[in-house]
Short mmCIF file of C-alpha atoms and ligand atoms in Angstrom, two decimals:
data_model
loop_
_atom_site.label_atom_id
_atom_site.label_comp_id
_atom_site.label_asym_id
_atom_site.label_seq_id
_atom_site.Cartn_x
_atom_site.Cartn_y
_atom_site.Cartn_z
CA UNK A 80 0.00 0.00 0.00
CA UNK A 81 1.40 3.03 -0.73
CA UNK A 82 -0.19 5.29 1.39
CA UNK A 83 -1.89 3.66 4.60
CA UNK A 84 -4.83 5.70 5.38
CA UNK A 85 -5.14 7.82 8.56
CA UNK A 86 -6.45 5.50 11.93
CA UNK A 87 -8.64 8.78 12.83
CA UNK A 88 -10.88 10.90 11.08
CA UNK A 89 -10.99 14.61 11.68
CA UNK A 90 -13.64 16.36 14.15
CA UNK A 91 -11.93 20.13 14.06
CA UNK A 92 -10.48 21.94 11.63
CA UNK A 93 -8.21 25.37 11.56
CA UNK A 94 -8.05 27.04 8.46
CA UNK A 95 -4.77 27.54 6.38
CA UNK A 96 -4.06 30.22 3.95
CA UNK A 97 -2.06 30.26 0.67
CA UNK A 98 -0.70 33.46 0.12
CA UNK A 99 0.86 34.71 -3.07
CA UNK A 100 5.07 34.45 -4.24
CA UNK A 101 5.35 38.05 -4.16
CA UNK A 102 3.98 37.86 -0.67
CA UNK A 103 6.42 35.18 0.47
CA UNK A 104 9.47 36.75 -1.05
CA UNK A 105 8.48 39.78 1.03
CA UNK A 106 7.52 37.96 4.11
CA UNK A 107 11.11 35.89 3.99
CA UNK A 108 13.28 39.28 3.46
CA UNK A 109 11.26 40.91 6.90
CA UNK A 110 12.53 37.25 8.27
CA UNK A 111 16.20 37.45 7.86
CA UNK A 112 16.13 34.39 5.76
CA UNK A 113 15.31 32.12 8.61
CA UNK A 114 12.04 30.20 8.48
CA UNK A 115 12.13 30.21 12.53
CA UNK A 116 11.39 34.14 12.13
CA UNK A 117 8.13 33.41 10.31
CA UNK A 118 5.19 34.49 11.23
CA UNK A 119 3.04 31.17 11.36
CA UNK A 120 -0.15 32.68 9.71
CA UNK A 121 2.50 33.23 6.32
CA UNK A 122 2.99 29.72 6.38
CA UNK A 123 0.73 27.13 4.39
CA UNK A 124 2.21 23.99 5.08
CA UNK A 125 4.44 24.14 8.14
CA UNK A 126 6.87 21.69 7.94
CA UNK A 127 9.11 23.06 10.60
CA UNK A 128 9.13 20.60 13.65
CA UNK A 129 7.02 18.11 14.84
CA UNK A 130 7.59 19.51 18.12
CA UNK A 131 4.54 20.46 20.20
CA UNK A 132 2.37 20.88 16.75
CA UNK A 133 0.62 17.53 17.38
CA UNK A 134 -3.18 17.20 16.91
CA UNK A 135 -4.43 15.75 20.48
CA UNK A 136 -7.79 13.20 20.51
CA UNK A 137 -10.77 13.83 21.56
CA UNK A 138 -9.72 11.36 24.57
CA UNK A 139 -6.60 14.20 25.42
CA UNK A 140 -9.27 17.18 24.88
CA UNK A 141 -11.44 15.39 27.35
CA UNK A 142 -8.81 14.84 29.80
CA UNK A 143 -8.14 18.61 29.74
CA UNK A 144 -11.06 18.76 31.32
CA UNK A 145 -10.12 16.64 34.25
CA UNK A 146 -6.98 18.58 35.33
CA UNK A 147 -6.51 18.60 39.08
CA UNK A 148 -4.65 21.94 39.47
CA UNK A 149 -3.48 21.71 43.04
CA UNK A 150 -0.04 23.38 43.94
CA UNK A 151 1.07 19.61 45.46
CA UNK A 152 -0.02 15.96 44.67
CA UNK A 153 -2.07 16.40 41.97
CA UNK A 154 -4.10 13.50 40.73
CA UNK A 155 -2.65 13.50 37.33
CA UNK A 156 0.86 13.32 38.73
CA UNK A 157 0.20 10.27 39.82
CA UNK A 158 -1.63 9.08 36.42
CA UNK A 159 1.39 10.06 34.78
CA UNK A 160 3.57 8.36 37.10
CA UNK A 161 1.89 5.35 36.50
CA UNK A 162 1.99 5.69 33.10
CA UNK A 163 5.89 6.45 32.73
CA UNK A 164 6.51 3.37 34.98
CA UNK A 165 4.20 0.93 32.81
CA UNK A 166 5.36 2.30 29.11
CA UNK A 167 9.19 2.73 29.92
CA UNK A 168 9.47 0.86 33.32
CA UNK A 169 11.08 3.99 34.94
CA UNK A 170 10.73 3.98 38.81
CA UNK A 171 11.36 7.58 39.41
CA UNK A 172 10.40 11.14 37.64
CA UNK A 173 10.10 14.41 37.57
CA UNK A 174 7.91 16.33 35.35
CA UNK A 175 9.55 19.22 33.31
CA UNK A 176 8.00 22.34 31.14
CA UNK A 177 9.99 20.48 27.61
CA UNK A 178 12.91 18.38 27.03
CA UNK A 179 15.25 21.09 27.49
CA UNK A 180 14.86 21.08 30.83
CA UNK A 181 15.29 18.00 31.66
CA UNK A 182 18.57 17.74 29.82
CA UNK A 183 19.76 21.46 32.02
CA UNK A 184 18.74 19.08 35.30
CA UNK A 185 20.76 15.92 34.20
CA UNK A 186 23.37 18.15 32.76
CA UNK A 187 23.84 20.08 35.98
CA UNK A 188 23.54 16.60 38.13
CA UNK A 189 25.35 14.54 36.53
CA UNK A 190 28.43 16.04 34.39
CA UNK A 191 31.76 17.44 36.36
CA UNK A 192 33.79 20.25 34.26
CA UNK A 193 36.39 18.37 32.39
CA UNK A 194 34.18 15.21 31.66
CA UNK A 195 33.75 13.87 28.33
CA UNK A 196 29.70 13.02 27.29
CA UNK A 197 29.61 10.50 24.24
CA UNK A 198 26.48 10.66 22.41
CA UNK A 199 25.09 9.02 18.85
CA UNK A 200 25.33 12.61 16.96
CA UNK A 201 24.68 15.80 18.72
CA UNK A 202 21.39 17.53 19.53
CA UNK A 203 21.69 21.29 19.53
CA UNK A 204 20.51 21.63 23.07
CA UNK A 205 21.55 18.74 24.67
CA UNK A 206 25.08 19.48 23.62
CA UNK A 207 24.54 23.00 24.79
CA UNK A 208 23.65 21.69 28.46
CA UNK A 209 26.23 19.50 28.60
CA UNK A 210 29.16 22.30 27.60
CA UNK A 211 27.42 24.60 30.09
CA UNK A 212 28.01 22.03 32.43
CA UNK A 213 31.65 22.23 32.13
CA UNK A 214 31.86 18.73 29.64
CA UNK A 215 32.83 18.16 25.88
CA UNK A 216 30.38 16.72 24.03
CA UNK A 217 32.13 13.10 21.87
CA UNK A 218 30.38 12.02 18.67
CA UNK A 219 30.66 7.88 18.74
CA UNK A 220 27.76 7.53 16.19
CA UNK A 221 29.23 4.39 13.85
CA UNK A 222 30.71 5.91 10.75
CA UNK A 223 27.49 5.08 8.23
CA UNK A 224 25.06 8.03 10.13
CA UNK A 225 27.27 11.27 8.60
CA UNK A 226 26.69 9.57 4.72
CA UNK A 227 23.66 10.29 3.65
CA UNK A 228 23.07 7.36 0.95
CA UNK A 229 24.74 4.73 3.54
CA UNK A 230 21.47 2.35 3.44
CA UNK A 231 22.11 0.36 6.56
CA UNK A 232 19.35 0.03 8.09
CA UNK A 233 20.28 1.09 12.07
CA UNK A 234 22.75 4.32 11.19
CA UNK A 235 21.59 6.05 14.73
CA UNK A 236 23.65 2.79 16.32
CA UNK A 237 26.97 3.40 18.74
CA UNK A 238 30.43 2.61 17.35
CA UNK A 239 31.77 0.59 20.35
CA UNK A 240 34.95 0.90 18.80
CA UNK A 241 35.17 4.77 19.39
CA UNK A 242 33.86 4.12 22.70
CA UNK A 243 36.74 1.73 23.27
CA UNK A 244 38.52 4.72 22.21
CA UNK A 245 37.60 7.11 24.16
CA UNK A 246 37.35 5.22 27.18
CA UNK A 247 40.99 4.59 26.68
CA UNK A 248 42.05 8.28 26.30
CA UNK A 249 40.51 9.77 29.09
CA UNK A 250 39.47 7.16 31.78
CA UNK A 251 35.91 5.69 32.57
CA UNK A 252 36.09 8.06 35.53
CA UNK A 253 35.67 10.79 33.27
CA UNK A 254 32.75 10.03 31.43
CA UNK A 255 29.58 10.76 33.84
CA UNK A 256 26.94 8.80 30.87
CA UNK A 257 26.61 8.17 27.36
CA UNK A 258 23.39 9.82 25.68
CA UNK A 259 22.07 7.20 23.82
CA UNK A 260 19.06 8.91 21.46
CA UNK A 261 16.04 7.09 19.43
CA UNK A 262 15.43 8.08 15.96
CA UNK A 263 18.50 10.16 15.64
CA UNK A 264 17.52 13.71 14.86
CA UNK A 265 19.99 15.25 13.13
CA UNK A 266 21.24 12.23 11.62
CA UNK A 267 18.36 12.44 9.78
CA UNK A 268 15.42 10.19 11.99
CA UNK A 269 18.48 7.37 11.80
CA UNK A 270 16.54 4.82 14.48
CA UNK A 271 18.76 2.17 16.59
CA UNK A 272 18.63 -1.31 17.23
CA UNK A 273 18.07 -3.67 20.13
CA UNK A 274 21.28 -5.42 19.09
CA UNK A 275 23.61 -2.07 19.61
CA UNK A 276 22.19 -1.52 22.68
CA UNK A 277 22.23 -4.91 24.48
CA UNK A 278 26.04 -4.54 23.06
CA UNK A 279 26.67 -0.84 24.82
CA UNK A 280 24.98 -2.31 28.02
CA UNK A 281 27.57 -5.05 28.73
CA UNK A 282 30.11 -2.21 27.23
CA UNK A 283 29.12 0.00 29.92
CA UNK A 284 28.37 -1.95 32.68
CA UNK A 285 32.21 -3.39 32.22
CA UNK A 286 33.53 1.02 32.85
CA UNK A 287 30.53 1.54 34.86
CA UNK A 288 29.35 4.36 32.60
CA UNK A 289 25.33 4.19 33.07
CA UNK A 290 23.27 5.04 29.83
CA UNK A 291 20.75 7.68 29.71
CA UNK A 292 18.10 7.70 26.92
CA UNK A 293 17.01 10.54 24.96
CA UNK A 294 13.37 8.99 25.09
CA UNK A 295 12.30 11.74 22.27
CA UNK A 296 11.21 9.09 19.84
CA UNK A 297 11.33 6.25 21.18
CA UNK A 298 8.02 5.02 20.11
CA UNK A 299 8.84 5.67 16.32
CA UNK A 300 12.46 3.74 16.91
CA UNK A 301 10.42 0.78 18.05
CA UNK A 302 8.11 0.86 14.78
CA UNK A 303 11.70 0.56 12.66
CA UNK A 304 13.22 -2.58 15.08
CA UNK A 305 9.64 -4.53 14.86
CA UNK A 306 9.60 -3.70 10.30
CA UNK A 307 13.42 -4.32 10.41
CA UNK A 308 15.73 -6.13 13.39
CA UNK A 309 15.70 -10.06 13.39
CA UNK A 310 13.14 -11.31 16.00
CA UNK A 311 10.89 -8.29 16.90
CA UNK A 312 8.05 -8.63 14.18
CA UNK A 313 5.82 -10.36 16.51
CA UNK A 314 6.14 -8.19 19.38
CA UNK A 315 3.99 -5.27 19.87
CA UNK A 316 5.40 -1.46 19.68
CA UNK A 317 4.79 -1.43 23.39
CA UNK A 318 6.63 -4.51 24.06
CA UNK A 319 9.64 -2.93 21.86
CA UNK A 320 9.54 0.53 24.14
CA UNK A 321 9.52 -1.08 27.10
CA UNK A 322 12.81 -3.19 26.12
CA UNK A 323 14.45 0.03 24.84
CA UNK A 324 14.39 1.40 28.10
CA UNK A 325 15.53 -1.78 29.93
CA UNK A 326 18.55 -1.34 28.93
CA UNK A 327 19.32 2.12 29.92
CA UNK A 328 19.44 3.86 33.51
CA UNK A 329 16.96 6.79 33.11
CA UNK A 330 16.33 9.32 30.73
CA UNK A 331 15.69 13.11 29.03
CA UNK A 332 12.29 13.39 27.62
CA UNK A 333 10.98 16.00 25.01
CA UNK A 334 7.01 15.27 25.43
CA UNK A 335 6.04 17.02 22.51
CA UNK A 336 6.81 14.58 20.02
CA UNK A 337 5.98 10.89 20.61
CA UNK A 338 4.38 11.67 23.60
CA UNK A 339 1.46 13.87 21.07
CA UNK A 340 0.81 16.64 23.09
CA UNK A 341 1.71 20.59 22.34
CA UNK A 342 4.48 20.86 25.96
CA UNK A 343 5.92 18.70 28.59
CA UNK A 344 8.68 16.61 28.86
CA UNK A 345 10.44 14.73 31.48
CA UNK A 346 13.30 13.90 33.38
CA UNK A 347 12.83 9.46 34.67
CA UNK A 348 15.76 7.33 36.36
CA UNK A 349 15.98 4.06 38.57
CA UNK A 350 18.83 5.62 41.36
CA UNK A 351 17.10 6.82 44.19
CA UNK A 352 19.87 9.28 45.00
CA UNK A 353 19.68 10.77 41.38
CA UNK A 354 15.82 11.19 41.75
CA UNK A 355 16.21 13.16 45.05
CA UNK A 356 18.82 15.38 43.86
CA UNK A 357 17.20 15.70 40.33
CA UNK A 358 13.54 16.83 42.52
CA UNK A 359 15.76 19.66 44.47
CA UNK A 360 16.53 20.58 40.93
CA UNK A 361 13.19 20.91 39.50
CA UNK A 362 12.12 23.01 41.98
CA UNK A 363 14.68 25.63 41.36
CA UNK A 364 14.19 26.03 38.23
CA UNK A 365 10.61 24.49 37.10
CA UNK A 366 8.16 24.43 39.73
CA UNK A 367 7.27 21.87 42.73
CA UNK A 368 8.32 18.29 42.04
CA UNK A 369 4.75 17.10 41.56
CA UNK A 370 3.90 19.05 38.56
CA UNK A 371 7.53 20.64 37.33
CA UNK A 372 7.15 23.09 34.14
CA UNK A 373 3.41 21.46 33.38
CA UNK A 374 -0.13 22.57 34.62
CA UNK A 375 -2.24 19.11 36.20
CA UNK A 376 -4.48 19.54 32.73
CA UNK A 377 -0.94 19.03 30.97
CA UNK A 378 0.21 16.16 32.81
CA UNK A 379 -3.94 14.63 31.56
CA UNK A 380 -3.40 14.91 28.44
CA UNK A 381 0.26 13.83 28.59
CA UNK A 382 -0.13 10.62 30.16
CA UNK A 383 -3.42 10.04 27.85
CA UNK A 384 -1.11 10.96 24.51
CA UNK A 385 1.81 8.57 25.95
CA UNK A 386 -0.79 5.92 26.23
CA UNK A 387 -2.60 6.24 22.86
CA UNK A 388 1.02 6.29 21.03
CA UNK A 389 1.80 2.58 22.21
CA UNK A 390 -2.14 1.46 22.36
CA UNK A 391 -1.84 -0.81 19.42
CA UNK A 392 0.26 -0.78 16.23
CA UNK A 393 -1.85 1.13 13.59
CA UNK A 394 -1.25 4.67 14.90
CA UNK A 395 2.53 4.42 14.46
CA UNK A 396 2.65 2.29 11.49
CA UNK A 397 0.65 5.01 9.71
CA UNK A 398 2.79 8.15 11.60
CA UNK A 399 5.71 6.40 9.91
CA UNK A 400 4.61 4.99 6.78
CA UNK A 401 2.92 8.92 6.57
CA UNK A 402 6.61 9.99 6.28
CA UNK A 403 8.10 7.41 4.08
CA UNK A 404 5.45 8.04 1.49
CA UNK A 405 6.88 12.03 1.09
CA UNK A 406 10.12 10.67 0.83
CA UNK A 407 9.14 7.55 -1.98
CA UNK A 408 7.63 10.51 -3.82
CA UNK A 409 10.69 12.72 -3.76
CA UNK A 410 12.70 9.36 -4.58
CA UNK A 411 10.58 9.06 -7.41
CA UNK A 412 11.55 12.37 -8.79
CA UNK A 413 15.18 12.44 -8.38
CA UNK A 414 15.48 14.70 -5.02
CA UNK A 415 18.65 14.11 -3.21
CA UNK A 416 17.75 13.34 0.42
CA UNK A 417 19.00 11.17 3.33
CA UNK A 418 17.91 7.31 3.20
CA UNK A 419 17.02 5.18 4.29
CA UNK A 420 13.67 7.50 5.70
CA UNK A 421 13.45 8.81 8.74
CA UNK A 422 10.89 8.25 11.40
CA UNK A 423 9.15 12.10 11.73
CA UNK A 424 10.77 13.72 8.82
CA UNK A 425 12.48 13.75 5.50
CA UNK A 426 15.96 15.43 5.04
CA UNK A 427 16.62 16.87 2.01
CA UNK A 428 20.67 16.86 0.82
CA UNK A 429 21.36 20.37 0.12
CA UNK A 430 25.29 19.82 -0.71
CA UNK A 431 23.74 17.90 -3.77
CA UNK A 432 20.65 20.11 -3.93
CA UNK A 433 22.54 23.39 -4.46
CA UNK A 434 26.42 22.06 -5.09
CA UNK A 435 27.38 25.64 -6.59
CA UNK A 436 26.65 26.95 -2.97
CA UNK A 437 29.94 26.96 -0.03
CA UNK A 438 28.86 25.07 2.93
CA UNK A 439 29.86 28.36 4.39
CA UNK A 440 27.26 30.12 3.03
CA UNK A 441 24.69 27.50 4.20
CA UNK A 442 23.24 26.09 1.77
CA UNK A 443 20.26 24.43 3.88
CA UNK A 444 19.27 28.13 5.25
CA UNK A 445 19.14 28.88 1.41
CA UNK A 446 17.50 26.36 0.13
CA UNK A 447 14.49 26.11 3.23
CA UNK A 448 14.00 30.00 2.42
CA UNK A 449 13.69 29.56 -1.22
CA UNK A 450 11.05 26.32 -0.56
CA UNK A 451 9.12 28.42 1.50
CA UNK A 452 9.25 31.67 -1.47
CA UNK A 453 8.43 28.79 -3.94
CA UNK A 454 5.41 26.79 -1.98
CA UNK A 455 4.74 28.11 1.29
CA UNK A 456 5.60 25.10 3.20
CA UNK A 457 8.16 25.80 6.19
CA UNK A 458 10.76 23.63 6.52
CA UNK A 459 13.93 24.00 9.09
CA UNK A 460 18.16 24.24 8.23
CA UNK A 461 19.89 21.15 9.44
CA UNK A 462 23.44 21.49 8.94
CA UNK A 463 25.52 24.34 9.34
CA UNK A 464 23.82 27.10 11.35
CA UNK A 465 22.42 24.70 13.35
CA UNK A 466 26.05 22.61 14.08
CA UNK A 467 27.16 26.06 15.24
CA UNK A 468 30.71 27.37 15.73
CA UNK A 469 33.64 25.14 17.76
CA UNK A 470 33.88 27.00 21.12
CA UNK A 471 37.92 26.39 21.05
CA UNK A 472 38.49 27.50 17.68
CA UNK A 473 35.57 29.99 17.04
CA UNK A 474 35.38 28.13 12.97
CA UNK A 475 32.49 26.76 12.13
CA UNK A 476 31.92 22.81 12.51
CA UNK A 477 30.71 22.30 9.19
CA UNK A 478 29.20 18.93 9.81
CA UNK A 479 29.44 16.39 6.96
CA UNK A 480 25.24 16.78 6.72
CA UNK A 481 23.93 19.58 5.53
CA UNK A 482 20.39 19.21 5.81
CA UNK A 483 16.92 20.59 5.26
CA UNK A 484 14.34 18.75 7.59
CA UNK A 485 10.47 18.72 6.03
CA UNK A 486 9.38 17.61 9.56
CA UNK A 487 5.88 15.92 9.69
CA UNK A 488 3.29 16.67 12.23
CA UNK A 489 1.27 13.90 13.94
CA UNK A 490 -1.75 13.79 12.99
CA UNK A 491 -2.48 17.13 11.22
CA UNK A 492 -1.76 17.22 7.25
CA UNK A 493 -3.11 14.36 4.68
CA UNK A 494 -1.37 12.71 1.86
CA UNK A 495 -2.89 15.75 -0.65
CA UNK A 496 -0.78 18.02 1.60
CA UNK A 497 2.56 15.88 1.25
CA UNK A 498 1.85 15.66 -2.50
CA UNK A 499 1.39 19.29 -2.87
CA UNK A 500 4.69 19.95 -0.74
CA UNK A 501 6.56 17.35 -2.96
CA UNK A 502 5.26 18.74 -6.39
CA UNK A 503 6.90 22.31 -4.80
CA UNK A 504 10.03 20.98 -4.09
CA UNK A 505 10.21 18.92 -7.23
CA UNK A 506 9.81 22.45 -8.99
CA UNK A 507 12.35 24.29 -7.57
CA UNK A 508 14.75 21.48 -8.63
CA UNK A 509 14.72 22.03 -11.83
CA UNK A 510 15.31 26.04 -11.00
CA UNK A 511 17.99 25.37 -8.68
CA UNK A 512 20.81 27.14 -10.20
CA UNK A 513 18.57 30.46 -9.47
CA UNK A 514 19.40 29.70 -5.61
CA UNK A 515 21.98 32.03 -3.90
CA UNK A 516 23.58 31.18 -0.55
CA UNK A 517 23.75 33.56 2.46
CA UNK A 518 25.77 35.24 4.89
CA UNK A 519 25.21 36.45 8.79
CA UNK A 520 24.06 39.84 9.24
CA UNK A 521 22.93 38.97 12.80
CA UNK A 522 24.59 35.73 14.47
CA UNK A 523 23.39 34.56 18.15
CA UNK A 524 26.56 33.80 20.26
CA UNK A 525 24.11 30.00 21.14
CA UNK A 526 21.72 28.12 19.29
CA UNK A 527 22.11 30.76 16.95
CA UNK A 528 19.93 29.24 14.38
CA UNK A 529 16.72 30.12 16.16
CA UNK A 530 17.27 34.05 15.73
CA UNK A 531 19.87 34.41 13.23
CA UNK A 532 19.27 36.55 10.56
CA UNK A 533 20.93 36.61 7.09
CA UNK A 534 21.21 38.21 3.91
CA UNK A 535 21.76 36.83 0.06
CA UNK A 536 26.09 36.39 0.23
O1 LIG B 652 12.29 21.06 22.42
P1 LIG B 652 12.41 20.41 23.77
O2 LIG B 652 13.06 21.27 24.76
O3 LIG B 652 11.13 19.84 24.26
O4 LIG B 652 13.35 19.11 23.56
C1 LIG B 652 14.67 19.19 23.15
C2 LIG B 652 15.03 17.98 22.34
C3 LIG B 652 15.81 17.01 22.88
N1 LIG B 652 16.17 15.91 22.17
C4 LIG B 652 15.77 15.72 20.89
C5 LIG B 652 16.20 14.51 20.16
C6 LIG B 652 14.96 16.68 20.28
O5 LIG B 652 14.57 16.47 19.03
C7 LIG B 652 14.58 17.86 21.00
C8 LIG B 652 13.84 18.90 20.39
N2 LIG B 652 13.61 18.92 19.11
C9 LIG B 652 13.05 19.87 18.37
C10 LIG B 652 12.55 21.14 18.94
C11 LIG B 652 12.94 19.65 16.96
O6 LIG B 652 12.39 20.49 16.23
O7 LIG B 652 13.40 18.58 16.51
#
């Protein structure tokens, strides 16, 4: 089947609105160039994250309704508790506003200056949190996740060998945890398997290096090992999550994605002394322990969105299939983008998209500003903005992907919407040569890809 149908059917609707080239071109200049400047209501399709931009049920709406908005002990705490512990098998958590926040916690926790974090491929903030913490950030993603035709078929898995590495060069005692992350972002979606990680576990329990999950996408990772890894395609998505976290001592949760709701996020572990310390920590900086960053109504619909995305198998089949079908159409044409396909997004190659354009004039800001001119649809720069500069040697890290992410929502645009976005970008292909790179005229000193603002180079 090429395009397996939607396991809902749709009770609201919010209006979009297609507005003109002339408009756009405008609209983009005002922006500085960077789609994260837009104002939403110029956007058609937004493509930008599937961050928080989930539709909820009808089940999630209702729970709204049930929030329990006490300052301490709310009753949805303690739903959401129970729902943590029976989806990942966490004992211990605290709630947090997003992901962000639980990653500052950990960070802060967990990481001594001079300590070395490995992690399968950086995420922007995570890294962030960890250098503010005093540590250096190691990339031990195997070799496969930086080439964007490698087809294997796990490229977010570990290299054990530059673990080896690294464990050799600066001690076990130096290395607080590895961040081990589902679906690897900004390798492209790149999921692990259950193999690699059964491996790192007996790696790490040898150096006593505990393993702490970026549980963003989890639930999509599991759809990949039960299609792809020897053994799994008889056990159930929930099954799959539940092994994931088996293996791995707590972990940093962004809510907003698998979890289908529009904020939260988490911060879970199995040490007791970790859990106390990380609770003094929450309520500096997010709010009592028993509801963190989130409102009781949040926490409802959270632990009702966690439960609906491991209920059976359909929803995520269809949440990943959704985004495979953009990318077999974009295959079909001849668009250069990362394969194998991601689990919440397609990545679009812009070194061979726009190979007359430097990688230091960022290509990927260029070309996700001249989609957006050409269709409307928003899409986000993966790649060299977003890498950021080396904060020893102040040059950019021009990372070997350079990378324009057409992120899908869950649950919000149909196939006529991904055909329409495809047909778009398919266009501007054969106009490519038309596309000029960029250069700073305003560059944030961190995660300067949020605010920066550019102008044609
Ligand atoms: O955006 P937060 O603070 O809820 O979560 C941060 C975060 C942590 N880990 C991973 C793998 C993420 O993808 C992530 C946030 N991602 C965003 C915002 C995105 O657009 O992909």
């Amino acid at each position: 089947m090429k395009y397996v149908p939607e396991p809902f059917k749709i009770k609201t609707v919010e209006p979009i609105r297609m507005t003109t080239k002339e408009y756009r071109q405008k609209a983009i200049k005002e922006a500085g160039f960077n789609t994260f400047l837009l104002r939403s209501e110029d956007v058609f399709i937004d493509l930008l994250t599937d961050s928080g931009t989930s539709a909820m049920s009808d089940a999630q709406w209702a729970a709204l309704q049930m929030g329990d908005e006490a300052y301490a002990g709310s009753r949805n705490f303690y739903d959401l508790e129970d729902t943590i512990r029976d989806v990942y098998g966490y004992k211990y958590f605290v709630p947090t506003h997003q992901g962000r926040a639980a990653e500052h916690i950990m960070s802060k926790l967990l990481i001594k200056p001079g300590d070395f974090v490995p992690g399968n491929m950086y995420f922007t903030t995570t890294r962030l949190h960890q250098e503010m913490a005093g540590g250096k950030f190691v990339d031990v993603i195997t070799d496969e996740a930086h080439d964007p035709d490698n087809p294997h078929p796990f490229k977010g898995n570990v290299d054990l060998n530059k673990m080896q590495k690294l464990v050799d060069e600066v001690g076990a005692d130096k290395i607080p945890y590895i961040s081990y992350e589902t679906c690897v972002n900004m390798a492209g979606g790149q999921p692990i398997s259950i193999g690699n990680l059964r491996e790192l576990r007996k790696f790490c329990d040898k150096y006593d290096i505990p393993i702490m999950l970026d549980n963003t996408r989890t639930v999509e990772n599991a759809y990949f090992i039960q299609k792809r890894e020897k053994g799994y395609a008889g056990k159930s998505i929930k099954e799959i999550v539940r092994e994931i976290c088996s293996y791995t001592d707590g972990c940093t949760c962004s809510a907003k994605k698998d979890g289908l709701v529009n904020i939260g996020g988490f911060l879970a572990m199995n040490d007791e002394e970790f859990f106390i310390n990380a609770k003094a920590q929450v309520v500096i900086y997010e709010g009592l322990h028993t509801y963190g960053g989130m409102t009781g109504r949040d926490m409802a619909a959270l632990a009702q969105g966690i439960r609906e995305s491991v209920a059976n198998d359909d929803y995520i089949r269809y949440r990943v299939e959704q985004t495979n079908y953009l990318g077999e159409v974009l295959t079909d044409a001849g668009i250069p983008h990362v394969t194998p396909h991601g689990g919440h997004a397609i990545f679009l190659d812009a070194k061979k998209f726009l190979p007359h354009i430097d990688q230091e004039q960022f290509p990927a800001q260029a070309l996700a500003s001249a989609i957006y001119v050409e269709t409307g649809v928003r899409a986000m720069e993966r790649g060299n903005v977003s890498a950021g500069r080396n904060q020893e040697t102040g040059q950019n890290f021009k990372p070997k992907l350079e990378l324009v992410r057409l992120t899908i929502p869950r649950r919000v645009y149909t196939q006529s919407h991904l055909d329409y976005a495809a047909e778009g970008i398919i266009n501007l292909y054969k106009n490519k040569n038309e596309i000029k790179g960029l250069k700073f005229v305003f560059e944030p000193k961190v995660l300067r890809f949020f605010q920066a603002r550019f102008e044609p180079a």
